[in-house]
Short mmCIF file of C-alpha atoms in Angstrom, two decimals:
data_model
loop_
_atom_site.label_atom_id
_atom_site.label_comp_id
_atom_site.label_asym_id
_atom_site.label_seq_id
_atom_site.Cartn_x
_atom_site.Cartn_y
_atom_site.Cartn_z
CA MET A 238 -8.23 -122.31 -66.05
CA ALA A 239 -11.96 -121.47 -65.59
CA SER A 240 -12.17 -119.29 -68.63
CA THR A 241 -10.48 -122.18 -70.46
CA ALA A 242 -13.05 -124.61 -69.30
CA ARG A 243 -15.98 -122.34 -70.45
CA ALA A 244 -14.21 -121.47 -73.79
CA ARG A 245 -14.45 -125.36 -74.54
CA GLY A 246 -18.06 -125.45 -73.67
CA PHE A 247 -17.97 -127.12 -70.39
CA ASP A 248 -19.72 -125.97 -67.51
CA MET A 249 -17.90 -126.33 -64.38
CA ALA A 250 -20.89 -125.85 -61.85
CA HIS A 251 -22.16 -129.36 -63.09
CA ARG A 252 -19.05 -131.35 -62.86
CA ILE A 253 -17.53 -129.99 -59.38
CA ASN A 254 -20.27 -129.65 -56.75
CA GLY A 255 -18.48 -129.65 -53.42
CA LEU A 256 -15.66 -130.56 -51.27
CA MET A 257 -15.82 -134.65 -50.83
CA HIS A 258 -13.04 -134.88 -48.23
CA VAL A 259 -9.53 -134.01 -47.34
CA GLY A 260 -7.22 -136.94 -47.08
CA LEU A 261 -4.38 -137.20 -44.67
CA ARG A 262 -1.48 -139.57 -44.75
CA CYS A 263 -0.78 -140.92 -41.22
CA ALA A 264 2.33 -142.51 -39.83
CA ASP A 265 -0.07 -143.89 -36.75
CA ILE A 266 -3.63 -143.90 -37.93
CA GLU A 267 -4.82 -144.80 -34.20
CA ARG A 268 -2.84 -141.89 -33.09
CA ALA A 269 -4.12 -139.64 -35.54
CA ALA A 270 -7.74 -140.64 -35.53
CA GLY A 271 -7.68 -139.95 -31.33
CA PHE A 272 -6.21 -136.62 -32.13
CA TYR A 273 -9.30 -135.77 -34.30
CA ARG A 274 -11.60 -137.57 -32.10
CA SER A 275 -10.40 -135.24 -29.34
CA LEU A 276 -11.13 -132.09 -31.46
CA GLY A 277 -14.79 -133.41 -31.87
CA PHE A 278 -14.59 -135.56 -35.11
CA GLU A 279 -16.70 -138.56 -35.01
CA PRO A 280 -15.83 -141.71 -36.48
CA ARG A 281 -17.88 -142.41 -39.77
CA GLN A 282 -16.56 -145.45 -41.43
CA THR A 283 -13.57 -147.75 -41.21
CA LEU A 284 -12.74 -149.66 -44.51
CA ALA A 285 -11.45 -153.14 -44.31
CA LEU A 286 -9.27 -153.38 -47.27
CA GLY A 287 -6.95 -156.13 -46.01
CA GLY A 288 -3.28 -156.01 -45.54
CA PRO A 289 -1.15 -153.43 -44.28
CA VAL A 290 -3.49 -150.52 -45.65
CA ALA A 291 -5.84 -148.74 -42.95
CA VAL A 292 -8.57 -146.35 -43.76
CA GLN A 293 -10.89 -144.37 -41.54
CA PHE A 294 -13.32 -141.49 -42.15
CA LEU A 295 -14.07 -139.02 -39.44
CA GLN A 296 -16.81 -136.33 -39.55
CA LEU A 297 -17.39 -132.93 -37.90
CA GLY A 298 -20.29 -131.04 -39.38
CA GLU A 299 -19.65 -130.85 -43.17
CA LEU A 300 -16.10 -131.75 -43.01
CA THR A 301 -14.98 -135.27 -43.64
CA LEU A 302 -11.10 -136.15 -42.94
CA GLU A 303 -9.94 -139.59 -44.55
CA LEU A 304 -6.94 -141.06 -42.53
CA TYR A 305 -4.89 -143.38 -43.80
CA GLN A 306 -1.93 -145.35 -43.22
CA LEU A 307 0.18 -147.12 -46.10
CA PRO A 308 3.21 -149.29 -46.28
CA ASP A 309 6.26 -147.69 -47.76
CA GLU A 310 7.02 -149.81 -50.56
CA GLY A 311 5.26 -149.14 -53.86
CA LEU A 312 4.16 -145.47 -52.92
CA THR A 313 3.99 -142.67 -55.74
CA ARG A 314 5.11 -140.26 -53.08
CA PRO A 315 8.14 -140.35 -50.48
CA ALA A 316 7.48 -142.33 -47.65
CA SER A 317 7.95 -139.11 -45.40
CA ALA A 318 5.22 -137.44 -47.02
CA TYR A 319 2.79 -137.31 -44.11
CA GLY A 320 -0.10 -134.86 -43.80
CA ILE A 321 -2.56 -133.28 -46.29
CA ASP A 322 -2.00 -135.81 -49.39
CA HIS A 323 -5.05 -135.00 -51.47
CA ILE A 324 -8.18 -132.78 -51.63
CA ALA A 325 -11.27 -134.57 -53.11
CA LEU A 326 -13.71 -132.73 -55.07
CA ARG A 327 -17.44 -134.14 -55.41
CA VAL A 328 -18.40 -134.52 -58.93
CA THR A 329 -21.68 -136.09 -60.65
CA ASP A 330 -19.89 -138.08 -63.10
CA VAL A 331 -16.45 -139.27 -62.98
CA ALA A 332 -16.33 -140.57 -66.81
CA ALA A 333 -17.46 -136.94 -67.86
CA THR A 334 -14.85 -135.34 -65.51
CA GLN A 335 -12.09 -137.70 -67.08
CA ARG A 336 -13.09 -136.50 -70.59
CA TRP A 337 -12.99 -132.92 -69.31
CA LEU A 338 -9.61 -133.12 -67.71
CA ALA A 339 -8.26 -134.72 -70.92
CA GLU A 340 -9.73 -131.62 -73.02
CA LEU A 341 -7.80 -129.40 -70.40
CA GLY A 342 -4.52 -131.47 -70.75
CA TYR A 343 -4.42 -132.82 -67.34
CA PRO A 344 -3.44 -136.48 -67.39
CA VAL A 345 -5.06 -138.84 -64.84
CA ILE A 346 -2.25 -140.09 -62.50
CA GLU A 347 -4.52 -142.83 -60.64
CA GLY A 348 -7.93 -144.44 -61.57
CA PRO A 349 -10.64 -144.40 -62.25
CA THR A 350 -11.07 -146.72 -59.29
CA LEU A 351 -13.93 -148.21 -57.31
CA GLN A 352 -13.58 -147.86 -53.67
CA PRO A 353 -16.14 -149.28 -51.34
CA SER A 354 -16.72 -146.11 -49.15
CA GLY A 355 -19.83 -144.67 -48.05
CA ALA A 356 -23.42 -146.30 -48.66
CA ASN A 357 -22.55 -147.55 -52.23
CA GLY A 358 -19.09 -146.92 -52.72
CA VAL A 359 -17.33 -144.18 -54.92
CA ARG A 360 -15.50 -143.96 -58.00
CA TYR A 361 -12.76 -141.60 -58.27
CA LEU A 362 -9.73 -140.43 -60.38
CA MET A 363 -6.73 -138.20 -59.40
CA ILE A 364 -4.69 -135.70 -61.21
CA ALA A 365 -1.55 -133.84 -60.07
CA GLY A 366 -1.85 -130.20 -59.32
CA PRO A 367 0.58 -127.46 -59.96
CA ASP A 368 2.80 -128.14 -56.88
CA GLY A 369 2.75 -131.90 -56.49
CA GLU A 370 -0.64 -132.08 -54.48
CA ARG A 371 -2.84 -134.59 -55.68
CA VAL A 372 -6.62 -133.69 -56.66
CA GLU A 373 -9.25 -136.14 -56.72
CA PHE A 374 -12.41 -136.26 -58.45
CA SER A 375 -14.87 -138.36 -56.58
CA GLN A 376 -18.29 -139.49 -57.51
CA PRO A 377 -20.59 -140.98 -54.78
CA LEU A 378 -22.53 -143.93 -56.20
#
């Protein structure tokens, strides 16, 4: 894929510049948060999204975990799909990344969406990886 991106004139180094977080879908977010806190992770942020959705970010060094609990209805993945759900890559410009992904033939399956996370929020979109994993491209604002 990298050679394809270079052949089309895109420089991946300025598009993807790090790992943003690893997203873990949890059956019980409080139990999961307690487990990761016992391993040394510190609470960083809890999002108040309203309704049955719960989201917590935990930090250990440079590693950020996004723990979230969702209702079973309206999901794009099976309700039993707990554990690692997506990998989030930090990008500098989500709109430019979306154009680049379109050039590569990767359809966006979610977003672009603005989420009230971090100091000023993030804008993100997702594509599907080759084995069904979701790959998020996230731009801190």
